[in-house]
PDB file of C-alpha atoms and ligand atoms in Angstrom:
ATOM      1  CA  UNK Y  14     -12.425  -1.942 -17.112  1.00 80.00           C
ATOM      2  CA  UNK Y  15     -10.631  -0.981 -13.921  1.00 78.00           C
ATOM      3  CA  UNK Y  16     -11.558   0.286 -10.491  1.00 79.00           C
ATOM      4  CA  UNK Y  17      -9.349   2.815  -8.803  1.00 75.00           C
ATOM      5  CA  UNK Y  18      -8.722   3.503  -5.129  1.00 70.00           C
ATOM      6  CA  UNK Y  19     -11.552   4.492  -2.936  1.00 75.00           C
ATOM      7  CA  UNK Y  20     -11.983   5.661   0.608  1.00 76.00           C
ATOM      8  CA  UNK Y  21     -15.228   5.543   2.487  1.00 82.00           C
ATOM      9  CA  UNK Y  22     -16.725   6.437   5.799  1.00 83.00           C
ATOM     10  CA  UNK Y  23     -19.664   4.786   7.495  1.00 82.00           C
ATOM     11  CA  UNK Y  24     -22.909   5.993   5.947  1.00 82.00           C
ATOM     12  CA  UNK Y  25     -21.277   7.019   2.666  1.00 84.00           C
ATOM     13  CA  UNK Y  26     -22.805   6.098  -0.643  1.00 84.00           C
ATOM     14  CA  UNK Y  27     -20.107   4.171  -2.473  1.00 84.00           C
ATOM     15  CA  UNK Y  28     -19.270   5.718  -5.828  1.00 80.00           C
ATOM     16  CA  UNK Y  29     -16.890   3.411  -7.622  1.00 82.00           C
ATOM     17  CA  UNK Y  30     -14.282   5.126  -9.732  1.00 79.00           C
ATOM     18  CA  UNK Y  31     -14.441   2.859 -12.766  1.00 83.00           C
ATOM     19  CA  UNK Y  32     -12.271   3.504 -15.803  1.00 81.00           C
ATOM     20  CA  UNK Y  33     -12.482   1.855 -19.186  1.00 79.00           C
ATOM     21  CA  UNK Y  34      -9.979   0.832 -21.811  1.00 76.00           C
ATOM     22  CA  UNK Y  35     -10.066   2.064 -24.458  1.00 76.00           C
ATOM     23  CA  UNK Y  36     -11.208   5.346 -22.951  1.00 76.00           C
ATOM     24  CA  UNK Y  37     -13.703   5.895 -25.770  1.00 76.00           C
ATOM     25  CA  UNK Y  38     -15.366   2.504 -25.221  1.00 78.00           C
ATOM     26  CA  UNK Y  39     -19.015   2.909 -26.164  1.00 76.00           C
ATOM     27  CA  UNK Y  40     -20.640   0.844 -23.453  1.00 77.00           C
ATOM     28  CA  UNK Y  41     -19.627   1.938 -19.992  1.00 79.00           C
ATOM     29  CA  UNK Y  42     -22.076   0.142 -17.797  1.00 80.00           C
ATOM     30  CA  UNK Y  43     -21.582  -2.339 -15.014  1.00 83.00           C
ATOM     31  CA  UNK Y  44     -23.654  -4.131 -12.427  1.00 82.00           C
ATOM     32  CA  UNK Y  45     -22.866  -5.246  -8.919  1.00 85.00           C
ATOM     33  CA  UNK Y  46     -22.468  -8.988  -8.568  1.00 83.00           C
ATOM     34  CA  UNK Y  47     -21.282  -9.166  -4.977  1.00 82.00           C
ATOM     35  CA  UNK Y  48     -21.245  -6.664  -2.178  1.00 83.00           C
ATOM     36  CA  UNK Y  49     -19.330  -7.470   0.966  1.00 84.00           C
ATOM     37  CA  UNK Y  50     -20.803  -7.726   4.422  1.00 81.00           C
ATOM     38  CA  UNK Y  51     -20.108  -4.131   5.443  1.00 84.00           C
ATOM     39  CA  UNK Y  52     -22.153  -2.728   2.549  1.00 85.00           C
ATOM     40  CA  UNK Y  53     -25.851  -2.713   1.760  1.00 85.00           C
ATOM     41  CA  UNK Y  54     -28.019  -1.768  -1.200  1.00 83.00           C
ATOM     42  CA  UNK Y  55     -30.635   0.911  -0.610  1.00 82.00           C
ATOM     43  CA  UNK Y  56     -33.975   1.047  -2.433  1.00 76.00           C
ATOM     44  CA  UNK Y  57     -32.474   3.160  -5.214  1.00 76.00           C
ATOM     45  CA  UNK Y  58     -29.841   0.561  -5.909  1.00 77.00           C
ATOM     46  CA  UNK Y  59     -27.046   2.617  -4.300  1.00 85.00           C
ATOM     47  CA  UNK Y  60     -24.391   0.871  -2.262  1.00 86.00           C
ATOM     48  CA  UNK Y  61     -24.041   2.267   1.244  1.00 86.00           C
ATOM     49  CA  UNK Y  62     -21.263   1.610   3.746  1.00 86.00           C
ATOM     50  CA  UNK Y  63     -23.255   0.443   6.760  1.00 84.00           C
ATOM     51  CA  UNK Y  64     -20.413  -0.177   9.198  1.00 84.00           C
ATOM     52  CA  UNK Y  65     -16.646  -0.043   9.658  1.00 82.00           C
ATOM     53  CA  UNK Y  66     -14.455  -2.753   8.276  1.00 82.00           C
ATOM     54  CA  UNK Y  67     -12.835  -4.119   5.177  1.00 82.00           C
ATOM     55  CA  UNK Y  68     -14.817  -5.840   2.498  1.00 82.00           C
ATOM     56  CA  UNK Y  69     -14.961  -6.453  -1.205  1.00 82.00           C
ATOM     57  CA  UNK Y  70     -17.261  -5.232  -3.944  1.00 84.00           C
ATOM     58  CA  UNK Y  71     -17.360  -7.093  -7.251  1.00 83.00           C
ATOM     59  CA  UNK Y  72     -18.775  -5.674 -10.442  1.00 85.00           C
ATOM     60  CA  UNK Y  73     -19.359  -7.103 -13.889  1.00 81.00           C
ATOM     61  CA  UNK Y  74     -19.482  -5.317 -17.219  1.00 81.00           C
ATOM     62  CA  UNK Y  75     -23.059  -5.425 -18.526  1.00 77.00           C
ATOM     63  CA  UNK Y  76     -22.359  -7.174 -21.812  1.00 74.00           C
ATOM     64  CA  UNK Y  77     -18.809  -8.411 -21.683  1.00 75.00           C
ATOM     65  CA  UNK Y  78     -17.622 -11.011 -19.244  1.00 72.00           C
ATOM     66  CA  UNK Y  79     -15.285  -8.611 -17.451  1.00 77.00           C
ATOM     67  CA  UNK Y  80     -15.374  -8.930 -13.706  1.00 79.00           C
ATOM     68  CA  UNK Y  81     -13.486  -6.632 -11.350  1.00 80.00           C
ATOM     69  CA  UNK Y  82     -13.242  -6.430  -7.595  1.00 80.00           C
ATOM     70  CA  UNK Y  83     -12.091  -3.798  -5.190  1.00 82.00           C
ATOM     71  CA  UNK Y  84     -11.355  -4.128  -1.495  1.00 80.00           C
ATOM     72  CA  UNK Y  85     -12.658  -1.123   0.386  1.00 83.00           C
ATOM     73  CA  UNK Y  86     -11.859  -0.041   3.911  1.00 79.00           C
ATOM     74  CA  UNK Y  87     -14.582   1.846   5.682  1.00 82.00           C
ATOM     75  CA  UNK Y  88     -13.548   4.099   8.548  1.00 78.00           C
ATOM     76  CA  UNK Y  89     -15.765   5.572  11.185  1.00 69.00           C
ATOM     77  CA  UNK Y  90     -16.649   9.195  10.740  1.00 58.00           C
ATOM     78  CA  UNK Y  91     -14.200  11.563  12.396  1.00 47.00           C
ATOM     79  CA  UNK Y  92     -16.641  12.414  15.164  1.00 38.00           C
ATOM     80  CA  UNK Y  93     -16.968   8.836  16.302  1.00 40.00           C
ATOM     81  CA  UNK Y  94     -13.263   8.327  15.905  1.00 39.00           C
ATOM     82  CA  UNK Y  95     -12.492  11.179  18.297  1.00 38.00           C
ATOM     83  CA  UNK Y  96     -14.945   9.796  20.807  1.00 40.00           C
ATOM     84  CA  UNK Y  97     -13.356   6.408  20.720  1.00 39.00           C
ATOM     85  CA  UNK Y  98      -9.779   7.583  20.796  1.00 38.00           C
ATOM     86  CA  UNK Y  99     -10.163  10.112  23.568  1.00 37.00           C
ATOM     87  CA  UNK Y 100      -8.414   7.917  26.125  1.00 40.00           C
ATOM     88  CA  UNK Y 101      -5.083   6.112  26.018  1.00 40.00           C
ATOM     89  CA  UNK Y 102      -6.506   3.393  23.795  1.00 39.00           C
ATOM     90  CA  UNK Y 103      -4.798   4.641  20.673  1.00 43.00           C
ATOM     91  CA  UNK Y 104      -1.416   5.015  22.338  1.00 43.00           C
ATOM     92  CA  UNK Y 105      -1.466   1.349  23.175  1.00 44.00           C
ATOM     93  CA  UNK Y 106      -2.275   0.079  19.698  1.00 46.00           C
ATOM     94  CA  UNK Y 107       1.279  -0.984  19.003  1.00 45.00           C
ATOM     95  CA  UNK Y 108       1.503  -2.986  22.224  1.00 55.00           C
ATOM     96  CA  UNK Y 109      -1.699  -4.826  21.575  1.00 71.00           C
ATOM     97  CA  UNK Y 110      -2.071  -7.952  19.556  1.00 87.00           C
ATOM     98  CA  UNK Y 111      -2.543  -6.854  15.966  1.00 93.00           C
ATOM     99  CA  UNK Y 112      -5.824  -7.552  14.229  1.00 95.00           C
ATOM    100  CA  UNK Y 113      -4.869  -9.629  11.212  1.00 96.00           C
ATOM    101  CA  UNK Y 114      -7.431 -10.161   8.465  1.00 95.00           C
ATOM    102  CA  UNK Y 115      -6.987 -12.188   5.329  1.00 95.00           C
ATOM    103  CA  UNK Y 116      -9.219 -11.171   2.453  1.00 94.00           C
ATOM    104  CA  UNK Y 117      -8.756 -13.210  -0.723  1.00 92.00           C
ATOM    105  CA  UNK Y 118      -5.144 -13.859   0.127  1.00 95.00           C
ATOM    106  CA  UNK Y 119      -4.370 -10.227   1.021  1.00 96.00           C
ATOM    107  CA  UNK Y 120      -3.258  -9.573   4.587  1.00 97.00           C
ATOM    108  CA  UNK Y 121      -4.547  -6.519   6.417  1.00 97.00           C
ATOM    109  CA  UNK Y 122      -2.984  -5.781   9.793  1.00 97.00           C
ATOM    110  CA  UNK Y 123      -5.072  -3.247  11.709  1.00 95.00           C
ATOM    111  CA  UNK Y 124      -6.551  -2.357   8.328  1.00 95.00           C
ATOM    112  CA  UNK Y 125      -3.190  -1.820   6.591  1.00 96.00           C
ATOM    113  CA  UNK Y 126      -2.271  -3.980   3.609  1.00 97.00           C
ATOM    114  CA  UNK Y 127       0.960  -5.719   4.609  1.00 98.00           C
ATOM    115  CA  UNK Y 128       3.497  -7.446   2.433  1.00 98.00           C
ATOM    116  CA  UNK Y 129       6.786  -8.622   3.866  1.00 98.00           C
ATOM    117  CA  UNK Y 130       8.635 -11.907   4.339  1.00 97.00           C
ATOM    118  CA  UNK Y 131       5.850 -13.323   6.517  1.00 97.00           C
ATOM    119  CA  UNK Y 132       2.896 -12.065   4.487  1.00 98.00           C
ATOM    120  CA  UNK Y 133       2.638 -12.380   0.714  1.00 97.00           C
ATOM    121  CA  UNK Y 134       0.289 -11.472  -2.087  1.00 97.00           C
ATOM    122  CA  UNK Y 135      -1.431 -13.932  -4.400  1.00 96.00           C
ATOM    123  CA  UNK Y 136       0.171 -14.467  -7.790  1.00 95.00           C
ATOM    124  CA  UNK Y 137      -2.834 -12.965  -9.546  1.00 95.00           C
ATOM    125  CA  UNK Y 138      -3.051  -9.847  -7.400  1.00 96.00           C
ATOM    126  CA  UNK Y 139      -2.381  -7.209 -10.012  1.00 95.00           C
ATOM    127  CA  UNK Y 140      -3.458  -3.596  -9.453  1.00 95.00           C
ATOM    128  CA  UNK Y 141      -1.562  -2.812 -12.674  1.00 95.00           C
ATOM    129  CA  UNK Y 142      -0.007   0.455 -11.517  1.00 96.00           C
ATOM    130  CA  UNK Y 143       0.817   2.569  -8.495  1.00 97.00           C
ATOM    131  CA  UNK Y 144      -2.238   3.456  -6.436  1.00 97.00           C
ATOM    132  CA  UNK Y 145      -3.657   6.837  -7.406  1.00 97.00           C
ATOM    133  CA  UNK Y 146      -3.262   8.114  -3.842  1.00 97.00           C
ATOM    134  CA  UNK Y 147       0.375   7.026  -3.695  1.00 98.00           C
ATOM    135  CA  UNK Y 148       1.162   8.611  -7.044  1.00 98.00           C
ATOM    136  CA  UNK Y 149      -0.564  11.873  -6.109  1.00 98.00           C
ATOM    137  CA  UNK Y 150       1.324  11.902  -2.812  1.00 98.00           C
ATOM    138  CA  UNK Y 151       4.582  11.406  -4.675  1.00 98.00           C
ATOM    139  CA  UNK Y 152       3.772  14.296  -7.016  1.00 98.00           C
ATOM    140  CA  UNK Y 153       3.144  16.523  -4.017  1.00 98.00           C
ATOM    141  CA  UNK Y 154       6.391  15.406  -2.404  1.00 98.00           C
ATOM    142  CA  UNK Y 155       8.310  15.909  -5.643  1.00 98.00           C
ATOM    143  CA  UNK Y 156       7.074  19.497  -5.864  1.00 98.00           C
ATOM    144  CA  UNK Y 157       7.971  20.224  -2.266  1.00 98.00           C
ATOM    145  CA  UNK Y 158      11.424  18.768  -2.784  1.00 98.00           C
ATOM    146  CA  UNK Y 159      11.893  20.886  -5.891  1.00 98.00           C
ATOM    147  CA  UNK Y 160      11.358  23.990  -3.769  1.00 98.00           C
ATOM    148  CA  UNK Y 161      14.322  22.820  -1.690  1.00 98.00           C
ATOM    149  CA  UNK Y 162      16.352  22.249  -4.869  1.00 98.00           C
ATOM    150  CA  UNK Y 163      16.031  18.500  -4.483  1.00 98.00           C
ATOM    151  CA  UNK Y 164      15.154  16.468  -7.536  1.00 98.00           C
ATOM    152  CA  UNK Y 165      13.145  13.300  -6.891  1.00 98.00           C
ATOM    153  CA  UNK Y 166      11.955  10.717  -9.364  1.00 98.00           C
ATOM    154  CA  UNK Y 167      10.415   7.262  -9.278  1.00 98.00           C
ATOM    155  CA  UNK Y 168      12.990   4.719 -10.382  1.00 98.00           C
ATOM    156  CA  UNK Y 169      10.697   1.748  -9.816  1.00 97.00           C
ATOM    157  CA  UNK Y 170       7.042   1.836  -8.832  1.00 97.00           C
ATOM    158  CA  UNK Y 171       4.528  -0.920  -9.358  1.00 97.00           C
ATOM    159  CA  UNK Y 172       6.012  -4.328 -10.149  1.00 97.00           C
ATOM    160  CA  UNK Y 173       3.941  -7.330 -11.141  1.00 97.00           C
ATOM    161  CA  UNK Y 174       4.396 -10.829  -9.732  1.00 97.00           C
ATOM    162  CA  UNK Y 175       5.996 -12.016 -12.970  1.00 97.00           C
ATOM    163  CA  UNK Y 176       8.429  -9.084 -13.138  1.00 96.00           C
ATOM    164  CA  UNK Y 177       9.457  -9.744  -9.529  1.00 97.00           C
ATOM    165  CA  UNK Y 178       9.942 -13.416 -10.385  1.00 97.00           C
ATOM    166  CA  UNK Y 179      12.399 -12.463 -13.131  1.00 97.00           C
ATOM    167  CA  UNK Y 180      14.210  -9.953 -10.913  1.00 96.00           C
ATOM    168  CA  UNK Y 181      14.540 -12.305  -7.958  1.00 97.00           C
ATOM    169  CA  UNK Y 182      15.676 -15.231 -10.102  1.00 98.00           C
ATOM    170  CA  UNK Y 183      18.345 -13.097 -11.747  1.00 97.00           C
ATOM    171  CA  UNK Y 184      19.663 -12.031  -8.309  1.00 97.00           C
ATOM    172  CA  UNK Y 185      19.695 -15.638  -7.100  1.00 98.00           C
ATOM    173  CA  UNK Y 186      21.725 -16.602 -10.155  1.00 97.00           C
ATOM    174  CA  UNK Y 187      24.150 -13.744  -9.507  1.00 97.00           C
ATOM    175  CA  UNK Y 188      24.530 -13.849  -5.700  1.00 97.00           C
ATOM    176  CA  UNK Y 189      22.922 -17.065  -4.485  1.00 97.00           C
ATOM    177  CA  UNK Y 190      19.644 -17.364  -2.597  1.00 96.00           C
ATOM    178  CA  UNK Y 191      20.872 -16.400   0.895  1.00 95.00           C
ATOM    179  CA  UNK Y 192      22.367 -13.108  -0.242  1.00 95.00           C
ATOM    180  CA  UNK Y 193      19.562 -12.355  -2.701  1.00 96.00           C
ATOM    181  CA  UNK Y 194      17.060 -12.687   0.163  1.00 95.00           C
ATOM    182  CA  UNK Y 195      18.726  -9.792   2.020  1.00 94.00           C
ATOM    183  CA  UNK Y 196      17.959  -7.286  -0.717  1.00 94.00           C
ATOM    184  CA  UNK Y 197      15.353  -8.721  -3.077  1.00 96.00           C
ATOM    185  CA  UNK Y 198      11.904 -10.054  -2.277  1.00 97.00           C
ATOM    186  CA  UNK Y 199      10.742 -13.447  -3.382  1.00 97.00           C
ATOM    187  CA  UNK Y 200       7.829 -13.350  -5.839  1.00 97.00           C
ATOM    188  CA  UNK Y 201       4.605 -12.484  -4.010  1.00 98.00           C
ATOM    189  CA  UNK Y 202       6.589 -10.942  -1.147  1.00 98.00           C
ATOM    190  CA  UNK Y 203       7.480  -7.678  -2.860  1.00 98.00           C
ATOM    191  CA  UNK Y 204       5.811  -4.576  -1.517  1.00 98.00           C
ATOM    192  CA  UNK Y 205       6.030  -3.196  -5.047  1.00 97.00           C
ATOM    193  CA  UNK Y 206       3.244  -5.578  -6.073  1.00 98.00           C
ATOM    194  CA  UNK Y 207       0.837  -3.670  -3.811  1.00 97.00           C
ATOM    195  CA  UNK Y 208       1.092  -0.452  -5.805  1.00 97.00           C
ATOM    196  CA  UNK Y 209       1.921   1.389  -2.559  1.00 98.00           C
ATOM    197  CA  UNK Y 210       5.734   1.144  -2.671  1.00 98.00           C
ATOM    198  CA  UNK Y 211       8.301   2.925  -4.793  1.00 98.00           C
ATOM    199  CA  UNK Y 212      12.031   3.171  -5.192  1.00 98.00           C
ATOM    200  CA  UNK Y 213      13.211   6.738  -5.577  1.00 98.00           C
ATOM    201  CA  UNK Y 214      16.200   8.035  -7.527  1.00 98.00           C
ATOM    202  CA  UNK Y 215      19.135   5.635  -7.114  1.00 98.00           C
ATOM    203  CA  UNK Y 216      18.516   1.985  -6.195  1.00 97.00           C
ATOM    204  CA  UNK Y 217      21.989   1.454  -4.849  1.00 95.00           C
ATOM    205  CA  UNK Y 218      23.835   1.826  -1.539  1.00 95.00           C
ATOM    206  CA  UNK Y 219      25.618   4.866  -3.035  1.00 97.00           C
ATOM    207  CA  UNK Y 220      22.340   6.744  -2.540  1.00 98.00           C
ATOM    208  CA  UNK Y 221      22.854   6.745   1.250  1.00 98.00           C
ATOM    209  CA  UNK Y 222      23.876  10.131   2.623  1.00 98.00           C
ATOM    210  CA  UNK Y 223      23.126  12.096  -0.560  1.00 98.00           C
ATOM    211  CA  UNK Y 224      21.135  15.335  -0.126  1.00 98.00           C
ATOM    212  CA  UNK Y 225      18.196  13.578  -1.830  1.00 98.00           C
ATOM    213  CA  UNK Y 226      18.295  10.593   0.558  1.00 98.00           C
ATOM    214  CA  UNK Y 227      18.580  12.888   3.573  1.00 98.00           C
ATOM    215  CA  UNK Y 228      15.672  14.994   2.340  1.00 98.00           C
ATOM    216  CA  UNK Y 229      13.484  11.896   1.864  1.00 98.00           C
ATOM    217  CA  UNK Y 230      14.336  10.528   5.295  1.00 98.00           C
ATOM    218  CA  UNK Y 231      13.479  13.821   6.950  1.00 98.00           C
ATOM    219  CA  UNK Y 232      10.386  14.782   4.987  1.00 98.00           C
ATOM    220  CA  UNK Y 233       8.655  11.841   3.330  1.00 98.00           C
ATOM    221  CA  UNK Y 234       6.238  11.271   6.232  1.00 98.00           C
ATOM    222  CA  UNK Y 235       4.724  14.714   5.581  1.00 98.00           C
ATOM    223  CA  UNK Y 236       3.463  13.357   2.262  1.00 98.00           C
ATOM    224  CA  UNK Y 237       2.309   9.988   3.580  1.00 98.00           C
ATOM    225  CA  UNK Y 238       5.422   7.849   3.119  1.00 98.00           C
ATOM    226  CA  UNK Y 239       7.782   5.976   5.401  1.00 98.00           C
ATOM    227  CA  UNK Y 240      11.276   4.638   4.802  1.00 98.00           C
ATOM    228  CA  UNK Y 241      10.259   1.011   4.875  1.00 98.00           C
ATOM    229  CA  UNK Y 242      13.654  -0.611   5.566  1.00 98.00           C
ATOM    230  CA  UNK Y 243      15.558   1.709   7.905  1.00 97.00           C
ATOM    231  CA  UNK Y 244      19.180   1.422   8.891  1.00 97.00           C
ATOM    232  CA  UNK Y 245      19.984  -0.999  11.688  1.00 96.00           C
ATOM    233  CA  UNK Y 246      16.611  -2.752  11.491  1.00 97.00           C
ATOM    234  CA  UNK Y 247      17.631  -5.548   9.142  1.00 96.00           C
ATOM    235  CA  UNK Y 248      16.707  -8.229  11.686  1.00 96.00           C
ATOM    236  CA  UNK Y 249      13.207  -6.826  12.031  1.00 97.00           C
ATOM    237  CA  UNK Y 250      12.284  -5.893   8.464  1.00 98.00           C
ATOM    238  CA  UNK Y 251      14.262  -8.725   6.895  1.00 96.00           C
ATOM    239  CA  UNK Y 252      15.986  -6.327   4.491  1.00 96.00           C
ATOM    240  CA  UNK Y 253      19.143  -4.279   4.284  1.00 95.00           C
ATOM    241  CA  UNK Y 254      18.852  -0.516   4.680  1.00 97.00           C
ATOM    242  CA  UNK Y 255      17.138   0.920   1.619  1.00 97.00           C
ATOM    243  CA  UNK Y 256      17.138   4.733   1.728  1.00 98.00           C
ATOM    244  CA  UNK Y 257      15.368   4.737  -1.646  1.00 98.00           C
ATOM    245  CA  UNK Y 258      12.384   2.464  -0.841  1.00 98.00           C
ATOM    246  CA  UNK Y 259       9.301   4.239   0.520  1.00 98.00           C
ATOM    247  CA  UNK Y 260       5.875   2.886   1.350  1.00 98.00           C
ATOM    248  CA  UNK Y 261       2.717   4.957   1.117  1.00 98.00           C
ATOM    249  CA  UNK Y 262       0.559   4.841   4.255  1.00 98.00           C
ATOM    250  CA  UNK Y 263      -1.320   8.125   4.027  1.00 97.00           C
ATOM    251  CA  UNK Y 264      -0.278  11.249   5.914  1.00 97.00           C
ATOM    252  CA  UNK Y 265      -1.902  10.493   9.237  1.00 97.00           C
ATOM    253  CA  UNK Y 266      -0.470   7.021   9.685  1.00 97.00           C
ATOM    254  CA  UNK Y 267       2.923   7.837   8.173  1.00 98.00           C
ATOM    255  CA  UNK Y 268       3.355  10.658  10.687  1.00 97.00           C
ATOM    256  CA  UNK Y 269       2.371   8.379  13.575  1.00 97.00           C
ATOM    257  CA  UNK Y 270       4.833   5.691  12.517  1.00 97.00           C
ATOM    258  CA  UNK Y 271       7.562   8.300  11.904  1.00 97.00           C
ATOM    259  CA  UNK Y 272       7.074   9.810  15.360  1.00 97.00           C
ATOM    260  CA  UNK Y 273       7.517   6.440  17.052  1.00 97.00           C
ATOM    261  CA  UNK Y 274      10.815   5.871  15.206  1.00 97.00           C
ATOM    262  CA  UNK Y 275       9.690   2.304  14.663  1.00 97.00           C
ATOM    263  CA  UNK Y 276       9.608   0.109  11.597  1.00 98.00           C
ATOM    264  CA  UNK Y 277       6.170  -0.865  10.326  1.00 98.00           C
ATOM    265  CA  UNK Y 278       6.765  -4.369  11.714  1.00 98.00           C
ATOM    266  CA  UNK Y 279       7.458  -2.980  15.200  1.00 97.00           C
ATOM    267  CA  UNK Y 280       4.600  -0.514  14.987  1.00 97.00           C
ATOM    268  CA  UNK Y 281       2.125  -3.278  14.152  1.00 97.00           C
ATOM    269  CA  UNK Y 282       3.812  -5.929  16.270  1.00 96.00           C
ATOM    270  CA  UNK Y 283       4.279  -8.371  13.399  1.00 97.00           C
ATOM    271  CA  UNK Y 284       7.187 -10.405  12.035  1.00 97.00           C
ATOM    272  CA  UNK Y 285       8.936 -10.467   8.672  1.00 98.00           C
ATOM    273  CA  UNK Y 286      10.388 -13.923   8.176  1.00 97.00           C
ATOM    274  CA  UNK Y 287      10.055 -16.500   5.450  1.00 96.00           C
ATOM    275  CA  UNK Y 288       8.512 -19.724   6.682  1.00 92.00           C
ATOM    276  CA  UNK Y 289      11.332 -21.688   5.053  1.00 82.00           C
TER     277      UNK Y 289
HETATM  278 ZN1  LIG F 330      11.809  -1.158  -3.412  1.00 90.77          ZN
END
């Protein structure tokens, strides 16, 4: 039993997108065991998003002991959003102190799930695959690139905590810890564990300057991605330039970040440094 991505607006009835393995499982029924503080149950047993925020819903399979949770962000309806953002408020977001929320070990900065050298994910955080939104966005980007005679593919998408542990340890053995830290994330600190990051085409500095890398740099924001570790920003992101590593943020936010020319750390006014 798995729950896929979900987006909600205030007032929406929450319809969880629950999938089952095997797909032909006979009993596909679950019950809510916990609903977070931004949701409420109506008299028909539906879950309604009553206000903006980030909160968790936990469900349990009716007969088996399977328990799954999903963190859902509820955004105000567009109308209210426009009202609120009519003045310069939005322009100043990046100068303001970020709103940092920790939900079950996951860090949300202004509502965005953040993983870098400062903020990590719990060992057991395991979405199991790329987020559906991120994968769909990649497919759209891949098609657009194809029209420009550019071939894109995912070289590395979702990576679990244990896979990252193996990768990082092998790099430390090869290059030593100090050097490994400039290009590989410590376990729990890899953005790949979120399911929102992917490495495209060639994971190697030879990718820089290729038509594919140039195309990605110029266009990826249109499909909801940003180049997460840009050139010349090593001190801020904590990583060497990676023209192949993109992070899915959704079209609206990716375009905003792209237009500022800032890294995600600068945009949100946060750091990326290991504590030791
Ligand atoms: Zn990567």
